[in-house]
Coordinates of C-alpha atoms in Angstrom, one line a residue:
M1 CA 7.1 20.2 -7.7
R2 CA 9.7 21.2 -7.2
S3 CA 10.0 23.3 -5.1
I4 CA 8.0 21.5 -2.6
L5 CA 10.6 19.0 -2.7
K6 CA 12.8 21.1 -1.6
L7 CA 11.1 21.8 1.0
G8 CA 14.0 21.6 4.9
V9 CA 11.1 19.8 6.4
P10 CA 11.0 16.7 5.1
V11 CA 7.5 15.7 3.8
A12 CA 6.5 12.6 4.3
V13 CA 7.2 13.1 8.0
A14 CA 5.7 16.5 8.0
A15 CA 2.7 14.6 6.4
L16 CA 2.1 11.8 9.6
A17 CA 3.2 14.5 12.1
L18 CA 0.0 16.6 11.3
T19 CA -2.1 17.5 14.5
A20 CA -4.9 18.8 12.3
C21 CA -5.5 20.4 8.8
G22 CA -5.9 23.9 10.0
G23 CA -5.0 24.5 13.0
T24 CA -7.9 22.0 15.3
S25 CA -6.0 19.9 18.3
S26 CA -6.9 16.6 18.4
S27 CA -6.4 16.8 23.2
D28 CA -10.4 18.3 22.2
N29 CA -11.6 14.2 20.9
A30 CA -8.4 12.1 22.8
S31 CA -11.0 11.1 25.6
S32 CA -13.3 9.4 23.2
A33 CA -10.3 7.9 21.0
P34 CA -11.4 4.5 19.8
K35 CA -8.3 2.6 20.2
E36 CA -8.9 1.1 16.9
V37 CA -9.7 2.0 13.5
K38 CA -9.6 0.1 10.3
I39 CA -8.0 1.3 6.6
G40 CA -8.9 -0.9 3.4
F41 CA -6.9 -1.7 1.0
F42 CA -9.3 -1.9 -2.1
G43 CA -8.1 -3.2 -5.6
A44 CA -6.3 -6.2 -6.9
L45 CA -3.8 -8.6 -5.4
T46 CA -4.8 -10.9 -7.3
G47 CA -5.1 -11.9 -11.1
D48 CA -3.9 -10.5 -14.2
A49 CA -3.6 -6.7 -12.3
A50 CA -2.0 -8.3 -9.5
N51 CA 1.3 -6.3 -9.2
L52 CA -0.4 -2.8 -9.2
G53 CA -2.4 -3.3 -6.3
Q54 CA 0.5 -4.8 -4.4
N55 CA 2.5 -2.2 -5.1
I56 CA -0.4 0.0 -3.6
K57 CA -1.3 -1.9 -0.9
K58 CA 2.7 -1.8 0.3
G59 CA 2.3 1.5 0.2
A60 CA -0.3 2.0 2.3
Q61 CA 1.0 -0.1 4.4
L62 CA 4.4 0.9 5.0
A63 CA 2.7 5.0 6.1
I64 CA 0.5 2.7 8.4
D65 CA 3.0 0.9 10.1
Q66 CA 5.4 4.1 10.3
Y67 CA 1.9 6.0 12.6
N68 CA 1.8 2.6 14.7
A69 CA 5.6 2.4 15.2
T70 CA 4.7 6.0 17.5
S71 CA 2.3 3.6 19.7
P72 CA -0.2 6.3 19.0
K73 CA -3.3 5.7 21.3
T74 CA -5.3 5.0 17.7
K75 CA -3.6 1.9 16.7
I76 CA -4.8 1.8 12.6
T77 CA -5.2 -1.8 10.2
L78 CA -4.8 -2.2 6.8
V79 CA -7.8 -4.7 5.7
D80 CA -7.5 -5.9 2.3
F81 CA -10.6 -6.1 -0.4
D82 CA -9.3 -8.3 -3.0
S83 CA -11.2 -6.8 -6.2
Q84 CA -9.1 -8.9 -8.9
G85 CA -9.4 -6.0 -10.7
D86 CA -12.7 -7.2 -11.5
P87 CA -15.7 -4.8 -11.7
A88 CA -18.6 -7.4 -11.2
Q89 CA -16.7 -8.0 -8.0
A90 CA -16.6 -4.5 -6.5
P91 CA -20.4 -4.2 -5.5
A92 CA -20.1 -7.0 -3.0
L93 CA -16.8 -5.9 -1.6
A94 CA -18.2 -2.7 -1.2
K95 CA -21.2 -3.6 0.8
K96 CA -18.5 -5.7 3.4
A97 CA -16.6 -2.4 4.1
V98 CA -19.5 -0.2 4.0
D99 CA -20.7 -2.8 6.8
D100 CA -17.8 -3.1 8.6
K101 CA -18.6 0.0 11.1
S102 CA -14.7 0.7 11.7
V103 CA -13.2 1.3 8.4
I104 CA -13.2 5.1 8.3
G105 CA -11.0 5.6 4.8
I106 CA -10.8 3.5 1.3
V107 CA -7.2 4.0 0.0
G108 CA -8.8 2.6 -3.7
P109 CA -10.6 1.6 -5.6
A110 CA -7.0 1.0 -7.7
F111 CA -8.8 0.6 -10.9
S112 CA -11.6 2.8 -12.8
G113 CA -14.1 0.2 -13.9
E114 CA -14.5 -1.0 -10.0
S115 CA -14.2 2.5 -8.9
K116 CA -17.1 2.9 -10.9
A117 CA -19.3 -0.3 -9.7
A118 CA -17.5 0.5 -5.8
D119 CA -18.1 4.3 -5.7
P120 CA -21.7 5.2 -5.4
L121 CA -22.2 2.5 -2.3
F122 CA -19.4 4.4 -1.0
N123 CA -20.9 7.3 -1.0
E124 CA -23.9 6.8 0.4
A125 CA -22.6 5.2 3.2
G126 CA -20.4 8.5 3.5
L127 CA -16.8 6.3 3.7
V128 CA -14.3 7.8 2.2
T129 CA -12.2 6.9 -0.8
I130 CA -8.5 7.9 -2.3
S131 CA -7.4 6.3 -5.2
A132 CA -4.0 6.2 -6.3
S133 CA -4.1 4.7 -9.4
A134 CA -8.1 5.1 -10.9
T135 CA -7.5 7.8 -13.3
N136 CA -10.6 7.9 -15.3
P137 CA -12.0 11.5 -16.3
A138 CA -15.4 10.9 -15.5
L139 CA -15.1 9.6 -11.9
S140 CA -15.1 12.3 -10.7
T141 CA -17.7 14.1 -12.8
N142 CA -20.4 11.7 -10.3
G143 CA -21.1 13.8 -7.5
W144 CA -19.7 11.6 -5.2
K145 CA -18.8 13.6 -1.4
T146 CA -16.8 10.7 -0.8
F147 CA -14.6 10.6 -3.9
F148 CA -10.6 11.4 -4.3
R149 CA -7.6 10.9 -6.0
V150 CA -4.4 11.8 -5.6
L151 CA -3.1 11.6 -9.1
G152 CA -3.9 13.6 -12.6
N153 CA -6.7 11.7 -14.5
D154 CA -6.5 10.3 -18.2
A155 CA -7.2 14.1 -19.2
S156 CA -4.1 15.1 -18.4
Q157 CA -2.6 12.1 -19.6
G158 CA -4.1 11.2 -22.7
P159 CA -3.2 14.6 -24.5
A160 CA 0.5 14.3 -22.8
A161 CA 1.0 10.9 -24.1
A162 CA 0.2 12.3 -27.3
K163 CA 2.5 15.2 -27.2
Y164 CA 5.1 12.7 -26.3
I165 CA 4.0 10.9 -29.6
Q166 CA 4.2 13.8 -31.5
N167 CA 6.3 15.7 -31.0
V168 CA 9.6 13.6 -29.3
L169 CA 8.6 10.2 -31.9
Q170 CA 7.4 12.7 -34.4
A171 CA 5.6 10.0 -35.2
K172 CA 3.0 10.4 -38.7
K173 CA 0.9 7.0 -38.7
V174 CA -0.7 5.7 -35.5
V175 CA -2.8 3.1 -34.6
V176 CA -4.5 3.4 -31.5
V177 CA -6.0 0.3 -29.2
D178 CA -7.6 -0.5 -26.1
D179 CA -8.5 -3.0 -23.8
A180 CA -12.6 -1.8 -24.1
S181 CA -12.7 -1.5 -20.5
E182 CA -13.2 1.8 -18.7
Y183 CA -9.8 2.8 -18.0
G184 CA -8.2 1.3 -21.4
K185 CA -10.8 2.4 -23.9
G186 CA -11.6 6.2 -21.7
L187 CA -7.7 6.6 -22.1
A188 CA -7.3 5.7 -25.6
N189 CA -10.0 7.8 -26.7
I190 CA -8.3 11.3 -25.6
V191 CA -5.1 10.1 -27.2
K192 CA -6.7 9.1 -30.5
S193 CA -8.8 12.4 -30.5
T194 CA -5.6 14.7 -29.4
L195 CA -4.2 13.3 -32.3
G196 CA -7.0 14.0 -34.7
S197 CA -6.0 12.6 -38.4
T198 CA -2.2 11.6 -37.3
V199 CA -4.3 8.3 -36.8
V200 CA -4.7 5.6 -39.3
A201 CA -6.6 3.5 -37.8
T202 CA -7.6 1.9 -34.3
D203 CA -9.1 -1.2 -32.8
T204 CA -10.2 -2.5 -29.5
I205 CA -9.7 -6.2 -28.0
Q206 CA -10.3 -7.7 -24.9
Q207 CA -9.0 -8.9 -21.9
K208 CA -7.5 -11.6 -21.3
Q209 CA -7.1 -12.5 -25.0
T210 CA -3.7 -14.2 -25.8
D211 CA -3.6 -14.2 -29.7
F212 CA -3.7 -10.7 -31.3
G213 CA -3.0 -12.4 -34.7
P214 CA -5.8 -9.5 -36.4
T215 CA -4.2 -6.1 -34.5
V216 CA -0.8 -7.2 -35.1
T217 CA -2.2 -7.5 -39.5
K218 CA -3.9 -4.0 -38.6
I219 CA -1.0 -2.6 -37.6
K220 CA 1.5 -3.8 -40.2
S221 CA -0.8 -3.1 -43.0
A222 CA -1.4 0.7 -41.7
N223 CA 2.5 0.7 -41.9
A224 CA 2.8 2.7 -38.1
D225 CA 5.6 3.8 -37.0
A226 CA 3.7 3.8 -33.7
V227 CA 1.3 2.3 -32.1
F228 CA -0.6 3.4 -28.4
F229 CA -2.3 0.7 -26.0
G230 CA -4.8 1.8 -24.1
G231 CA -5.2 -1.2 -21.1
Y232 CA -3.4 -3.6 -19.1
Y233 CA 0.3 -4.7 -19.2
A234 CA -0.6 -8.6 -19.4
E235 CA -1.9 -8.4 -22.5
A236 CA 0.6 -4.8 -23.8
G237 CA 2.8 -7.7 -23.2
L238 CA 1.8 -9.9 -25.8
I239 CA 0.6 -7.8 -28.1
K240 CA 4.5 -6.1 -28.1
K241 CA 5.7 -9.9 -27.8
Q242 CA 3.2 -10.8 -31.5
M243 CA 4.6 -7.4 -33.1
T244 CA 7.8 -8.0 -32.5
D245 CA 7.8 -11.7 -34.0
A246 CA 6.0 -10.5 -37.1
G247 CA 8.6 -7.7 -37.1
I248 CA 7.0 -4.8 -36.3
T249 CA 9.2 -1.8 -35.4
A250 CA 6.7 1.0 -34.6
K251 CA 7.3 2.7 -31.4
F252 CA 4.9 0.8 -28.9
V253 CA 3.4 3.7 -26.3
V254 CA 1.3 3.0 -23.5
G255 CA -0.1 3.7 -20.1
D256 CA 0.1 3.8 -17.0
G257 CA -2.0 0.4 -16.3
V258 CA 0.9 -0.9 -18.4
K259 CA 3.7 0.4 -16.1
D260 CA 4.9 -3.1 -14.4
D261 CA 7.7 -5.2 -14.5
G262 CA 5.2 -8.0 -15.5
Y263 CA 4.4 -6.8 -18.7
I264 CA 8.8 -7.1 -19.6
T265 CA 7.7 -10.4 -19.0
A266 CA 4.3 -10.9 -21.0
A267 CA 6.1 -9.4 -23.7
G268 CA 9.9 -10.8 -23.0
A269 CA 13.2 -8.2 -22.0
K270 CA 14.2 -7.6 -25.8
A271 CA 11.1 -7.1 -27.7
A272 CA 9.6 -4.6 -24.4
E273 CA 13.3 -2.9 -24.6
G274 CA 12.2 0.8 -25.7
T275 CA 8.4 0.7 -25.3
I276 CA 7.7 3.9 -24.1
M277 CA 5.0 4.7 -20.4
T278 CA 3.8 7.7 -20.0
C279 CA 1.9 8.1 -16.0
P280 CA 0.8 10.7 -13.7
C281 CA 2.8 9.3 -11.2
L282 CA 6.1 10.4 -10.0
P283 CA 9.2 9.3 -10.4
P284 CA 9.5 7.0 -6.5
D285 CA 13.4 8.2 -6.4
K286 CA 11.8 11.7 -6.9
A287 CA 9.7 11.1 -3.7
G288 CA 9.8 13.8 -1.1
G289 CA 11.1 12.7 2.8
T290 CA 12.8 9.5 3.2
F291 CA 9.9 7.5 1.3
Y292 CA 12.2 5.8 -1.2
T293 CA 15.0 4.3 1.2
D294 CA 11.8 3.4 3.8
Y295 CA 10.4 1.7 1.4
K296 CA 13.4 -0.4 0.3
K297 CA 14.1 -1.5 4.1
A298 CA 10.6 -1.9 5.1
F299 CA 10.3 -4.7 1.6
N300 CA 13.4 -5.1 0.0
A301 CA 12.9 -3.9 -2.9
D302 CA 12.6 -0.9 -4.8
P303 CA 9.2 1.1 -5.2
A304 CA 6.7 0.5 -7.9
T305 CA 3.9 2.2 -9.5
Y306 CA 1.8 4.2 -7.2
G307 CA 3.4 2.8 -4.0
A308 CA 4.1 6.5 -3.5
E309 CA 1.1 7.6 -4.2
A310 CA -0.6 4.9 -1.8
Y311 CA 1.6 6.6 0.8
D312 CA 0.1 10.0 0.6
A313 CA -3.6 8.8 0.4
A314 CA -3.2 6.6 3.4
S315 CA -1.9 9.5 5.1
I316 CA -4.8 11.7 4.7
I317 CA -6.7 9.5 6.2
I318 CA -3.7 9.0 9.0
A319 CA -3.3 12.7 9.9
A320 CA -7.5 12.8 10.3
V321 CA -7.0 10.1 12.9
K322 CA -4.1 11.6 14.6
A323 CA -5.9 15.2 14.7
G324 CA -8.7 13.1 16.8
K325 CA -11.0 12.4 13.1
T326 CA -12.2 9.1 13.1
S327 CA -16.0 9.4 12.2
R328 CA -16.4 8.9 8.9
A329 CA -18.1 11.8 8.5
D330 CA -15.1 13.8 9.6
V331 CA -12.4 12.3 7.9
V332 CA -14.7 13.0 4.5
A333 CA -14.5 17.1 6.0
F334 CA -11.2 16.5 7.1
T335 CA -9.8 15.7 3.0
K336 CA -11.6 17.9 1.9
A337 CA -10.5 20.6 3.5
Y338 CA -6.2 18.5 3.8
D339 CA -3.9 21.1 1.8
Q340 CA -0.5 19.3 3.6
P341 CA 2.4 18.6 2.2
G342 CA 2.6 15.0 0.9
V343 CA 6.2 12.5 -0.5
T344 CA 4.6 13.5 -4.0
K345 CA 3.5 16.7 -4.7
Q346 CA 1.6 19.2 -1.9
L347 CA -1.6 17.3 -1.5
K348 CA -5.2 19.9 -1.9
F349 CA -8.1 18.8 -3.5
D350 CA -10.5 20.9 -5.6
D351 CA -14.5 20.2 -5.0
K352 CA -14.7 17.4 -6.9
G353 CA -11.8 15.9 -5.5
E354 CA -9.1 16.1 -7.9
P355 CA -5.5 16.9 -6.9
T356 CA -5.0 20.8 -7.6
N357 CA -1.3 19.4 -8.5
V358 CA -0.7 17.2 -11.5
T359 CA 2.4 16.7 -13.1
V360 CA 3.1 13.3 -16.1
W361 CA 5.9 12.1 -16.5
A362 CA 6.7 9.1 -19.6
Y363 CA 9.3 6.1 -18.9
K364 CA 10.9 4.0 -20.9
V365 CA 12.0 0.4 -20.7
E366 CA 15.8 0.3 -21.2
G367 CA 18.0 -2.7 -20.1
G368 CA 15.3 -4.9 -19.0
K369 CA 14.0 -2.5 -16.6
I370 CA 11.9 0.7 -16.3
V371 CA 13.0 3.9 -16.0
P372 CA 12.3 8.0 -16.1
D373 CA 12.6 9.7 -19.3
Q374 CA 11.1 13.0 -18.9
E375 CA 8.6 15.0 -17.4
V376 CA 5.8 15.7 -20.2
K377 CA 4.8 19.6 -19.8

């Protein structure tokens, strides 16, 4: 990755300036280019995990706004499909996206549970989905021809989290907790199996739960020196607050679903301090080109979790449009063959839609902020 980020040509510009993937000229299709197409954002914009969805939408919006500012023949509009992170709502929203024939691609779905529910409909309709955040490994094993993601899955994140717990924290007794979601349970199970006998207890909580007394008691009884939680930031913050209130000093390690300032708000800055977060996502200030400064200028805020990955996901679909590939079938084929530098990595996919370049970073809460700690290799 480091060699990619040192390229002389700014990678953000290179990704968006593509005329084709493999040399095909867009002039062949220029005369028939539609005046407007749509890219859908599919994920939570409201609900308990809305912050993560908002981050993704902003990254995609930035890429689209930059493209539209070039006065292209085909304008792109970003349309929202707010799932609230709820898999039960995903099929109806997917049908709504599929039925809008001007939608040629989806950035998302954002979460693994909604991906499992919605992606069969997208696959049947031949509508490409490029997720910036859904990490359950099983998603790429369903034979979906339209499924792609730009970040590593939990088969890389889980072992990395376990490695950090063992080698950096040197924990001897670990309690593993999950939130029973497709994402949280899947990640926690990988961490548990990787740690083996180091895991002395496990527990499962539910999303939207607020009282974690039994879980805290189990952690305290196990005399754990580290706790891993697979789930999202709303519950994680409350668990950590209640652990701190109970006098538990075990290190708290969490996955990418917790990597949001909403965790610090829920836990309180004092309780959140020192929390370790893993994520198969690049620190935004290490993104290539002018992404970091462009994002900050556009939204008056630093880019947050998945913002750069969403920019890359949207940029692939934008590159297809620039190449004159505006049918759903053409966008799928274009994505499958894509091999260009993005702002987070070289963007290329294997035959299951997984990225061929994967890194996992550990972050920590320090001084009330989430900051990069180290790349876990």
